[in-house]
Tab-separated table of C-alpha atoms and ligand atoms in Angstrom:
chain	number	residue	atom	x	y	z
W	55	UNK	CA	-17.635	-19.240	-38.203
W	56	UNK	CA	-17.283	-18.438	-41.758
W	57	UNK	CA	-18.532	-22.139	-43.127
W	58	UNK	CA	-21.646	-21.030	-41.248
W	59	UNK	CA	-22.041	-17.605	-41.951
W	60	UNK	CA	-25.920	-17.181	-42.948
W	61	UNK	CA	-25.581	-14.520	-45.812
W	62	UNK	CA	-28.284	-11.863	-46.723
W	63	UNK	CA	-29.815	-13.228	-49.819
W	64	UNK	CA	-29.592	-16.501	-52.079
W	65	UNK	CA	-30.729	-17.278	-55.582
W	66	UNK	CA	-33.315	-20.103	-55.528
W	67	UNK	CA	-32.649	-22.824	-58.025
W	68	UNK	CA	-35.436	-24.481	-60.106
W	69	UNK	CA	-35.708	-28.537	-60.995
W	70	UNK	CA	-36.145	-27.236	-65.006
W	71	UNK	CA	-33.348	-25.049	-64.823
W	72	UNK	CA	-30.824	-26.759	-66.294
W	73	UNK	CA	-32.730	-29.466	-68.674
W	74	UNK	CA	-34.521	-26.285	-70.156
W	75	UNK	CA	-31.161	-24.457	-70.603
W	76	UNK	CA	-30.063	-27.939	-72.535
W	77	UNK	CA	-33.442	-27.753	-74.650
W	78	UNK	CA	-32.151	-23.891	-75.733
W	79	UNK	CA	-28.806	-25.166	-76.621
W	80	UNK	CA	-29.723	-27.960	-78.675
W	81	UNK	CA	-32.004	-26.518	-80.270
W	82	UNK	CA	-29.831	-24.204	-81.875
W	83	UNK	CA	-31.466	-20.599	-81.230
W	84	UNK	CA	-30.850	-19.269	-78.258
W	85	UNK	CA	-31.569	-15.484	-79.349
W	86	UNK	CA	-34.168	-13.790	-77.879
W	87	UNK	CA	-38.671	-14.468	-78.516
W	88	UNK	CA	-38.630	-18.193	-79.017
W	89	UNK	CA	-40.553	-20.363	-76.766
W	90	UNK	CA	-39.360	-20.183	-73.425
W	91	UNK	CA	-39.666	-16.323	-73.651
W	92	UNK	CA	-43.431	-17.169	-75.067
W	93	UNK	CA	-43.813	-19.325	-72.222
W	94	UNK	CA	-42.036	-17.301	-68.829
W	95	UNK	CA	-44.263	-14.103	-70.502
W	96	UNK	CA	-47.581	-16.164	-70.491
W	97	UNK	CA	-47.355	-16.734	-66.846
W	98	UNK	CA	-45.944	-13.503	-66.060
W	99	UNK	CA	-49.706	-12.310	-67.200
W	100	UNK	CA	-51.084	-15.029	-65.376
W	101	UNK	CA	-49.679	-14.129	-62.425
W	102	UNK	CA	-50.164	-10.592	-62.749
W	103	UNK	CA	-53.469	-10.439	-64.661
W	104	UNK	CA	-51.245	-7.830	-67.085
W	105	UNK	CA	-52.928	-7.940	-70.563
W	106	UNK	CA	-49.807	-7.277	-71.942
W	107	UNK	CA	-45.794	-8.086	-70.666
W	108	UNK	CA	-42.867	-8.167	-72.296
W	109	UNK	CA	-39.751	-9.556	-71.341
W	110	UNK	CA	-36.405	-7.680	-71.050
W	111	UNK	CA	-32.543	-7.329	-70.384
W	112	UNK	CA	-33.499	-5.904	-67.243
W	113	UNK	CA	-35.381	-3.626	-65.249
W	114	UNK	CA	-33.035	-1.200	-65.469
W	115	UNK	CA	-34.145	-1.069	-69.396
W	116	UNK	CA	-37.890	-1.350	-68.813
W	117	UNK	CA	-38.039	1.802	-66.879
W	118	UNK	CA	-35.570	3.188	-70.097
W	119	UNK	CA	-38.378	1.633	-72.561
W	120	UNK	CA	-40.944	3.437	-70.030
W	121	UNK	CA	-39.533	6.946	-70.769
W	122	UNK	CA	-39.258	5.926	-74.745
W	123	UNK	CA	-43.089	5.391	-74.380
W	124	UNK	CA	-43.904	8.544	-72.500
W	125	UNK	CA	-41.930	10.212	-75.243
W	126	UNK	CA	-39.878	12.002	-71.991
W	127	UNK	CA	-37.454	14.673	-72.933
W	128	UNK	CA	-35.119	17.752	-71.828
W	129	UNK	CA	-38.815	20.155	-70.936
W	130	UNK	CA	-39.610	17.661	-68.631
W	131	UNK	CA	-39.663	16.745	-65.336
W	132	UNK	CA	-40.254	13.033	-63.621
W	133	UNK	CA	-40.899	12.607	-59.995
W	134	UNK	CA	-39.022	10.263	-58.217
W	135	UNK	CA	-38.804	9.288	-54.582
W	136	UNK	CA	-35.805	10.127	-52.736
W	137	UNK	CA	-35.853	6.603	-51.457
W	138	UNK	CA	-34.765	4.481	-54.117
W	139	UNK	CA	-32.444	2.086	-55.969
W	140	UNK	CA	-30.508	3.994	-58.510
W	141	UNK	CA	-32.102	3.202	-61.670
W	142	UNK	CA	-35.607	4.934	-61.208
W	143	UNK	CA	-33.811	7.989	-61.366
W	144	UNK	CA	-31.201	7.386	-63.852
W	145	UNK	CA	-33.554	5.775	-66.568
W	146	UNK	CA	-35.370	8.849	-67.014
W	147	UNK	CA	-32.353	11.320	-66.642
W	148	UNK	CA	-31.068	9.190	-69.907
W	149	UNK	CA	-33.970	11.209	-71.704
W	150	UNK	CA	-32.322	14.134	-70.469
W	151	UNK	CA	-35.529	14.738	-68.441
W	152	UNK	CA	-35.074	16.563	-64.959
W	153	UNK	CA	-35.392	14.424	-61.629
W	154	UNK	CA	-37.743	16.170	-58.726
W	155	UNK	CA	-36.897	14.297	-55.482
W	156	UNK	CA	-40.094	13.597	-53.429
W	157	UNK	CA	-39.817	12.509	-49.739
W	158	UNK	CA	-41.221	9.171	-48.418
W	159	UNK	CA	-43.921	7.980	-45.962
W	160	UNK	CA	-41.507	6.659	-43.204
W	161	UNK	CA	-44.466	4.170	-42.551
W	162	UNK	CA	-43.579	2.043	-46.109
W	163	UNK	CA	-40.956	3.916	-46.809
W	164	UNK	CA	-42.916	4.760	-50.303
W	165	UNK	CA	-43.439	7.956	-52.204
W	166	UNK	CA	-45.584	10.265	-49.978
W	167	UNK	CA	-48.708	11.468	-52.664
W	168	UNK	CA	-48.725	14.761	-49.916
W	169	UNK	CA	-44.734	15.097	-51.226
W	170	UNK	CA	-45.627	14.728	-54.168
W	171	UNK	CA	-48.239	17.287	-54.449
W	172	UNK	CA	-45.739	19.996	-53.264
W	173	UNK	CA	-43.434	19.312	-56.504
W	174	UNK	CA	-45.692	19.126	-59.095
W	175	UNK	CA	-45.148	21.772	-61.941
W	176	UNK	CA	-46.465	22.008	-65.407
W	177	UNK	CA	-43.151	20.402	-66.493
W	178	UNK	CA	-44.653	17.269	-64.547
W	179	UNK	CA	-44.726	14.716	-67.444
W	180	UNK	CA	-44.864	11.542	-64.908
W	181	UNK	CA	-44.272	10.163	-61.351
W	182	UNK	CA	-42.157	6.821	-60.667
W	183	UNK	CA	-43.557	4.947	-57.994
W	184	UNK	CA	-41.319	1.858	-55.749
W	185	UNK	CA	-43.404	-0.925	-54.146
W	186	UNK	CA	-40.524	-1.087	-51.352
W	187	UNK	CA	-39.928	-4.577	-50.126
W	188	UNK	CA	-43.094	-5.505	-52.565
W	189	UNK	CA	-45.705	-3.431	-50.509
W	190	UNK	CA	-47.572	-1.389	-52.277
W	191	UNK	CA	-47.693	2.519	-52.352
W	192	UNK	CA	-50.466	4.756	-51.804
W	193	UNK	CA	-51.616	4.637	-55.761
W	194	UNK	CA	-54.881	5.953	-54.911
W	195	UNK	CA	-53.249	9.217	-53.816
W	196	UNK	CA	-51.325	9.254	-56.109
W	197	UNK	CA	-53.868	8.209	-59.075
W	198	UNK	CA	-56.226	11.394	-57.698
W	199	UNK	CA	-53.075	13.556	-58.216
W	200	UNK	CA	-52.053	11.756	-61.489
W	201	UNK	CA	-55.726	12.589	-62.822
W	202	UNK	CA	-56.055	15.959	-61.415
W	203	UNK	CA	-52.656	16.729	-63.432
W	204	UNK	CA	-52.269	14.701	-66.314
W	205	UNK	CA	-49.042	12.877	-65.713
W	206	UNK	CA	-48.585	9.389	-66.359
W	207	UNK	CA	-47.235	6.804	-63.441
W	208	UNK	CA	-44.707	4.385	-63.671
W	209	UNK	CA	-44.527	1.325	-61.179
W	210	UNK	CA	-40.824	0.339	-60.508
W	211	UNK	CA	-42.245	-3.092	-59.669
W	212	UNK	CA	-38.950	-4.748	-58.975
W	213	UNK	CA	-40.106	-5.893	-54.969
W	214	UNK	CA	-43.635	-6.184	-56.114
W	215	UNK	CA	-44.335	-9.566	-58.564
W	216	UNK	CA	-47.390	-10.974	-57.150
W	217	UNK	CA	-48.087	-8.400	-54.752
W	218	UNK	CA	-51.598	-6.085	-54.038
W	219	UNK	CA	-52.821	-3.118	-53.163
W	220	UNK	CA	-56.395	-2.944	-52.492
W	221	UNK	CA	-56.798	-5.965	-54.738
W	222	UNK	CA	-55.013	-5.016	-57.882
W	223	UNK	CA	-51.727	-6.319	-58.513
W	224	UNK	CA	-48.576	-4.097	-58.711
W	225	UNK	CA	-47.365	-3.282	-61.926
W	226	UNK	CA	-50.503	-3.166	-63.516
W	227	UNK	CA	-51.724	0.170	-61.937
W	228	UNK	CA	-49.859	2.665	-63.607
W	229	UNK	CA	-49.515	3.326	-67.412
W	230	UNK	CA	-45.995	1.309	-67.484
W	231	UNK	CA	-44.706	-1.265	-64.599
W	232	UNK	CA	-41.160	-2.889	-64.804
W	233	UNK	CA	-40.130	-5.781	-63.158
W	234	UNK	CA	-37.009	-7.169	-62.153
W	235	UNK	CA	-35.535	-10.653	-62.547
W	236	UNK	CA	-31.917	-9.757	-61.017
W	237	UNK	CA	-30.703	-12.663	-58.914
W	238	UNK	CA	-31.233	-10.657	-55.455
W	239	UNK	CA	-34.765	-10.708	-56.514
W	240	UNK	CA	-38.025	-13.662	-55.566
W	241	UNK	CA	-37.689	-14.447	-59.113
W	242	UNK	CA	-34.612	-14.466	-61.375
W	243	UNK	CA	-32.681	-15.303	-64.208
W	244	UNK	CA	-29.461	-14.285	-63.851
W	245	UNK	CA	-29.936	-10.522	-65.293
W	246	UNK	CA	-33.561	-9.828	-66.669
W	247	UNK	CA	-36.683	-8.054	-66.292
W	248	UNK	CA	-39.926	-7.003	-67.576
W	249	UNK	CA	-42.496	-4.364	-69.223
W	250	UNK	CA	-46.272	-4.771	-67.959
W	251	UNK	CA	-48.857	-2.701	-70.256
W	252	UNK	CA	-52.647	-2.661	-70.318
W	253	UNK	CA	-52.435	0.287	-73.298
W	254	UNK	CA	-52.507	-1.581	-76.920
W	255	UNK	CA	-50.932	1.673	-78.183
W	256	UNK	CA	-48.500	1.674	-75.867
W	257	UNK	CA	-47.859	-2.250	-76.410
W	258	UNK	CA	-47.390	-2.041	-80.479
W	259	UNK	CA	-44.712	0.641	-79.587
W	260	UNK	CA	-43.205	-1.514	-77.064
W	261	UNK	CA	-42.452	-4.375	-79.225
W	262	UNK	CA	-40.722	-1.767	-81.912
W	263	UNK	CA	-38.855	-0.325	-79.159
W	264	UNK	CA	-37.633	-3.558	-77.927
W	265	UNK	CA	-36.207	-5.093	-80.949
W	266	UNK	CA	-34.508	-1.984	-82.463
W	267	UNK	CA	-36.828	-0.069	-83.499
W	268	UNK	CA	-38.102	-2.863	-86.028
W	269	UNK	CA	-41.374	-4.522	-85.936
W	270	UNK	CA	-39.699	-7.720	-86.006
W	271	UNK	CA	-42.295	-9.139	-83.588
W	272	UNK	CA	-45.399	-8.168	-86.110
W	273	UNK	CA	-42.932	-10.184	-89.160
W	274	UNK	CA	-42.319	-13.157	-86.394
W	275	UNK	CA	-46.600	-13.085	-86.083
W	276	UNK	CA	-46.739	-13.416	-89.714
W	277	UNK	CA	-48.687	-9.876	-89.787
W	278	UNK	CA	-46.345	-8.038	-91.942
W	279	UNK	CA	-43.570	-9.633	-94.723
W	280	UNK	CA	-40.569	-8.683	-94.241
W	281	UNK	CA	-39.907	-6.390	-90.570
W	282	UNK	CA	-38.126	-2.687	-91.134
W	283	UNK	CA	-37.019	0.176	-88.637
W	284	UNK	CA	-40.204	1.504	-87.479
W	285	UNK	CA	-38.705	3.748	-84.863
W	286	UNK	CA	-35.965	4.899	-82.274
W	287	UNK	CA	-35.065	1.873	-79.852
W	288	UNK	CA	-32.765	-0.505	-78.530
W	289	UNK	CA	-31.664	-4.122	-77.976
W	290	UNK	CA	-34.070	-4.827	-74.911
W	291	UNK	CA	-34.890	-8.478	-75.439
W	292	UNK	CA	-33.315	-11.147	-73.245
W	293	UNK	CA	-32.462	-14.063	-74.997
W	294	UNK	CA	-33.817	-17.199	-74.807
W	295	UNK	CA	-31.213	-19.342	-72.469
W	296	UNK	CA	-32.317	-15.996	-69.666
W	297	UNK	CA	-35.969	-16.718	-70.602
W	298	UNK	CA	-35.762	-20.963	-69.564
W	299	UNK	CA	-34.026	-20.027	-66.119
W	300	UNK	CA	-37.026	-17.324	-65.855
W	301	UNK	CA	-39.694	-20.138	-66.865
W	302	UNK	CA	-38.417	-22.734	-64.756
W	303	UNK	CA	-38.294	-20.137	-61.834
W	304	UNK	CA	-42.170	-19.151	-62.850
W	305	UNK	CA	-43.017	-22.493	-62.854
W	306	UNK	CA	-42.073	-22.467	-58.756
W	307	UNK	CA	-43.493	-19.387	-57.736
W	308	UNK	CA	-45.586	-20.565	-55.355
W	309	UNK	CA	-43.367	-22.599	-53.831
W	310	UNK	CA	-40.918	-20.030	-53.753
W	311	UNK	CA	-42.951	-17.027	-52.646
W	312	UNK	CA	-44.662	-19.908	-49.792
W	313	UNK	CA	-41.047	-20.547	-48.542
W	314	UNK	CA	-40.317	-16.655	-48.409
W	315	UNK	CA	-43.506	-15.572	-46.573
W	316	UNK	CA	-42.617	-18.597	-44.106
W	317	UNK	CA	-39.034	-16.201	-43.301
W	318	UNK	CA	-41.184	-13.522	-43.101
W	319	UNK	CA	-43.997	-14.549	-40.755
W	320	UNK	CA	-40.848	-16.238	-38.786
W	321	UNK	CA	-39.373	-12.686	-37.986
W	322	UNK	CA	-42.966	-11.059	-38.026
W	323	UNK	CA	-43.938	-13.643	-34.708
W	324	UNK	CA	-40.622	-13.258	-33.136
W	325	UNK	CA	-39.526	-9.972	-32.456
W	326	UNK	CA	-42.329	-7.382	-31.757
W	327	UNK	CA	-41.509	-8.044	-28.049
W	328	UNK	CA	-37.970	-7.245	-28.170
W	329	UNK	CA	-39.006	-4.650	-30.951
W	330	UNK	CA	-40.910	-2.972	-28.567
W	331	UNK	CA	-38.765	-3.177	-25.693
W	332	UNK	CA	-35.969	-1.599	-27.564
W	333	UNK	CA	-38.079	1.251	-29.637
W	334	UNK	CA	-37.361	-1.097	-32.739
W	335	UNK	CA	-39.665	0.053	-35.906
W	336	UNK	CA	-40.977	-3.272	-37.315
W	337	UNK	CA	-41.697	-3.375	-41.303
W	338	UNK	CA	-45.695	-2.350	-41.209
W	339	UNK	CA	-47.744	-3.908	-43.879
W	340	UNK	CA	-51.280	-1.890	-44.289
W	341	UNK	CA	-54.167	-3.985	-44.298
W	342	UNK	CA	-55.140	-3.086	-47.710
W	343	UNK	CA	-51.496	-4.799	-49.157
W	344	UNK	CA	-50.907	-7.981	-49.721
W	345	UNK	CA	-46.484	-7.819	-49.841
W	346	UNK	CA	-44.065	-10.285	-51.454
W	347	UNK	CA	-42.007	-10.974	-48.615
W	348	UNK	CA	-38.991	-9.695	-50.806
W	349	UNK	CA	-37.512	-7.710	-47.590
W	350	UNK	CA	-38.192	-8.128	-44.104
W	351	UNK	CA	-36.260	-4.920	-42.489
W	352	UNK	CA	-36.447	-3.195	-39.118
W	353	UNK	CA	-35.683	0.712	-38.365
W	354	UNK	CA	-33.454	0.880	-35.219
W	355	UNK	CA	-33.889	4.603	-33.228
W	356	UNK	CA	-30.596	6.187	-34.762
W	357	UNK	CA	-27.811	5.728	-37.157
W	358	UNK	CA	-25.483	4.692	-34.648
W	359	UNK	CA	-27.057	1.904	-33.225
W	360	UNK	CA	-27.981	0.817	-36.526
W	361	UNK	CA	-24.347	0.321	-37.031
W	362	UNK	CA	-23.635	-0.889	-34.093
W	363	UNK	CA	-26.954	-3.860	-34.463
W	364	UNK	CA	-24.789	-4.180	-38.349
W	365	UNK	CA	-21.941	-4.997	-36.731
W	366	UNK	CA	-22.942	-7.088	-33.452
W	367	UNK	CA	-24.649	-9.352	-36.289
W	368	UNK	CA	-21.834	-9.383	-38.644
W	369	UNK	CA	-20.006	-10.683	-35.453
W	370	UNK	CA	-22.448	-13.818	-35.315
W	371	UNK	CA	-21.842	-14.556	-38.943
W	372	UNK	CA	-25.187	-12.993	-39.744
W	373	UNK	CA	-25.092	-10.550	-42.972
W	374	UNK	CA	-27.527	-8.026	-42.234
W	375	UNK	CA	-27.299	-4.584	-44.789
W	376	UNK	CA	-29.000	-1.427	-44.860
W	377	UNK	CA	-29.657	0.837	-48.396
W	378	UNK	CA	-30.128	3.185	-50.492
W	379	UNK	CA	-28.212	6.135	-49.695
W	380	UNK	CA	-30.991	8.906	-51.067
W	381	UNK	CA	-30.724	10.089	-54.032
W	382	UNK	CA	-31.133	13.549	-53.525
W	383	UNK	CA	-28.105	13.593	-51.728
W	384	UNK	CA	-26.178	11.737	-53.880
W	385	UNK	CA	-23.349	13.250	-56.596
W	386	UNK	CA	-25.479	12.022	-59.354
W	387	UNK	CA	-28.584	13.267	-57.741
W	388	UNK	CA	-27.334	16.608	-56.954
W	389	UNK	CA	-26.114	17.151	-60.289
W	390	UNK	CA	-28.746	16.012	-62.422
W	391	UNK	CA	-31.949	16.135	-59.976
W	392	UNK	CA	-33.584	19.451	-58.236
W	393	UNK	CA	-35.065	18.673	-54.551
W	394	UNK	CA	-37.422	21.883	-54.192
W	395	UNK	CA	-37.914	20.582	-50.587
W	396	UNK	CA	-35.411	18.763	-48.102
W	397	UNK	CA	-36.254	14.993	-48.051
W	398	UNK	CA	-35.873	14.457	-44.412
W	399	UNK	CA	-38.357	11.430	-43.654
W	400	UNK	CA	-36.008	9.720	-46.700
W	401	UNK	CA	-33.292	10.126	-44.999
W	402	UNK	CA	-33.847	9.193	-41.501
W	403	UNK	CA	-35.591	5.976	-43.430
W	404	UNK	CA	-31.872	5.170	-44.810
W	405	UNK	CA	-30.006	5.961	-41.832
W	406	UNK	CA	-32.056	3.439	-39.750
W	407	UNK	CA	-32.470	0.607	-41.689
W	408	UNK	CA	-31.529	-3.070	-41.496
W	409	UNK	CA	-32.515	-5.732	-43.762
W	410	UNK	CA	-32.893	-9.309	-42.578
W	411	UNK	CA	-31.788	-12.165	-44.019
W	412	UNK	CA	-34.441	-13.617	-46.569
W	413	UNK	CA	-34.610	-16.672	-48.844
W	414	UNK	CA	-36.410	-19.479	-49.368
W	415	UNK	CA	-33.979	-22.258	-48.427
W	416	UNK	CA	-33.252	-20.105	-45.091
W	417	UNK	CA	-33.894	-23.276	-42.463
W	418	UNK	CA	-35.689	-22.835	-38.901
W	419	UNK	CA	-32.635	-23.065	-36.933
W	420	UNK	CA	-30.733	-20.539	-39.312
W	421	UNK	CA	-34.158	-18.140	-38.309
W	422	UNK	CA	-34.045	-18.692	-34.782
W	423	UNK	CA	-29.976	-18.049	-35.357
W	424	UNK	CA	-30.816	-14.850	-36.777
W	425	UNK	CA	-33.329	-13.875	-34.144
W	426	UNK	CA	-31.185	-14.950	-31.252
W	427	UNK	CA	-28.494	-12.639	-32.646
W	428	UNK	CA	-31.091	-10.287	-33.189
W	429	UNK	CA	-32.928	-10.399	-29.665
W	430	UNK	CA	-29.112	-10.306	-27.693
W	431	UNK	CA	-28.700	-6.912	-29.466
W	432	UNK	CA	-29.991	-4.249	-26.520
W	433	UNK	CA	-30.388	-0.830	-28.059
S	659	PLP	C1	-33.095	-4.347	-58.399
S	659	PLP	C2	-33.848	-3.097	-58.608
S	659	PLP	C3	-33.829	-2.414	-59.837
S	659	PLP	C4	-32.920	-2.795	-60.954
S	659	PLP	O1	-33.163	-4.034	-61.461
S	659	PLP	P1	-32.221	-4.611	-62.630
S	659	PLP	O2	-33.046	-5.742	-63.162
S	659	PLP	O3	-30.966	-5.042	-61.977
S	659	PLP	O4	-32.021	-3.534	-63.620
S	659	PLP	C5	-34.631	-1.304	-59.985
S	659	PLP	N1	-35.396	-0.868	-58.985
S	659	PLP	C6	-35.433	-1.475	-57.789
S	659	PLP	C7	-36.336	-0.947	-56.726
S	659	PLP	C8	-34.650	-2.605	-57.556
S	659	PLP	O5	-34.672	-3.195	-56.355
């Protein structure tokens, strides 16, 4: 069984992969802002229309560069959505800023603007927002909110490269998006990630940020002589052997995103009648979204027969996991967050989950594997 187990989630590999890895190599610099970083950020604004990106070490340290640019600190407090990987949360408490916990709309499972509005104070310095499974949030509520109250958002993006909402593209609809180039992710190099900016302000700080504190990038430009520390920062640029996996991967992103909306439409076609025979939650795109097809998840009635679909699948050789344990609730969380109001929808949301499996190279009979093991399942 195990030789044909059909696991959760698999890298996809590029055809310039490896002969661009050779170019770094033999070229002789392999740190960070030579030309396959020029070239994987060029189409990362292509694809997103961002005027400005910048490519990092991780997402992880873009949201960390997006609290350097807010200038967050100890008097303030970020928003964050109960529902939600780890480092939304834990990139802003590294300014020492205070996490409010905001509850979810169970039908995205994104931050709820109505939540929101309940926890705003006039610590409220800015709001982080997760495209979960790369559909977008409501940013028009929370833009009106956002205006109303002078905070700034910022678009954990890490789901949401190439994605909409009402016809802008995620990441580019706050003041700061980060994206993700993990290997779980559509698009990846290993470990990476990026900074999207439309600000030029904000952008000229970036680049100090990112290389130390110097402004190394205006010296590389020929703008300034010799480059100097400008500023606090850190050591957020990939280098340049992470940046030709990324371009090779860019190059294919049609192809790739094609072969991942295929999985999705696959499960999307196949089990609303079992779905609704067994009081199964489907994932629920809103018309005004265009997703990524980076998770296709269901949302069985309770906890235990989550578990229970977990481990009947697990039984077929199917890996099927559910996350995030909320944050609110977790030792971190409770320690370094403040939930003014119980985060209930949240964490139902986790307790029912199940992610499919979803990748590109996932064949037809491995899909109608998964929904036979799937459909068998009576809850
Ligand atoms: C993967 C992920 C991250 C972290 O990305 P890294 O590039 O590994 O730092 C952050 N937020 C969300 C929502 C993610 O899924």
């Amino acid at each position: 069984m195990s030789s044909d187990r059909i696991i959760f989630s698999r890298p996809f590999r590029a055809t310039r992969e490896l002969p661009n890895v050779e170019a770094v190599l033999s070229s002789d610099h392999s740190h960070g802002d030579g030309p396959f970083t020029a070239a994987a950020t060029a189409k990362l604004r292509d694809i997103t229309g961002a005027p400005h990106a910048l490519l990092t070490t991780s997402c992880t340290h873009a949201l960390e560069m997006a609290g350097l640019l807010l200038e967050l600190g100890p008097d303030d407090e970020v928003i964050v959505p109960s529902f939600a990987f780890t480092s939304s949360a834990t990139a802003m408490a590294l300014r020492g800023s205070t996490v409010v916990f905001a509850d979810i709309d169970p039908e995205t499972g994104n931050l709820d603007p109505a939540s929101v509005a309940e926890v705003i104070t006039p610590r409220t310095k800015a709001v982080m927002v997760i495209h979960y499974g790369g559909v977008g949030a409501d940013m028009e509520g929370l833009q009106c909110l956002a205006d109303s109250h002078g905070f700034a958002i910022i678009e954990d993006n890490a789901h949401g490269l190439g994605g909409f909402y009402r016809g802008r593209p995620l990441g580019t609809i706050g003041t700061v998006g980060a994206l993700s180039f993990h290997d779980t992710k559509n698009v990846h190099c290993g470990e990476g990630g990026a900074v999207l900016l439309t600000d030029e302000i904000l952008m000229a700080r970036a680049e100090i940020i990112r290389e130390k504190g110097t402004d190394r990038a205006r010296f590389l430009r020929g703008a300034v002589d010799k480059y100097s520390w400008q500023d606090i920062g850190s050591s957020y640029l990939p280098s340049e052997l992470n940046a030709a996996v990324l371009d090779a991967q860019l190059a294919e992103f049609d192809t790739i995103q094609a072969n991942r909306h295929r999985v999705w439409n696959h499960y999307a076609a196949a089990l609303p009648e079992w779905a609704a025979r067994n009081d199964v939650r489907l994932m629920n795109v809103p018309a005004d979204r265009e997703h990524t097809a980076h998770l296709y998840y269901l949302r069985v009635p309770t906890e235990h027969r989550r578990d229970d679909l977990i481990r009947h699948l697990s039984g077929l050789g199917i890996v099927a996991p559910f996350h995030y344990v909320p944050l609110d609730s977790s030792p971190a969380g409770l320690k370094l967050g403040r939930t003014p109001f119980r985060c209930a929808r949240s964490a139902e949301f986790s307790a029912t989950l199940v992610r499919l499996p979803l990748w590109p190279g996932l064949t037809e009979q491995q899909l109608d594997r998964v929904v036979d093991g799937v459909t068998s399942f009576t809850v």
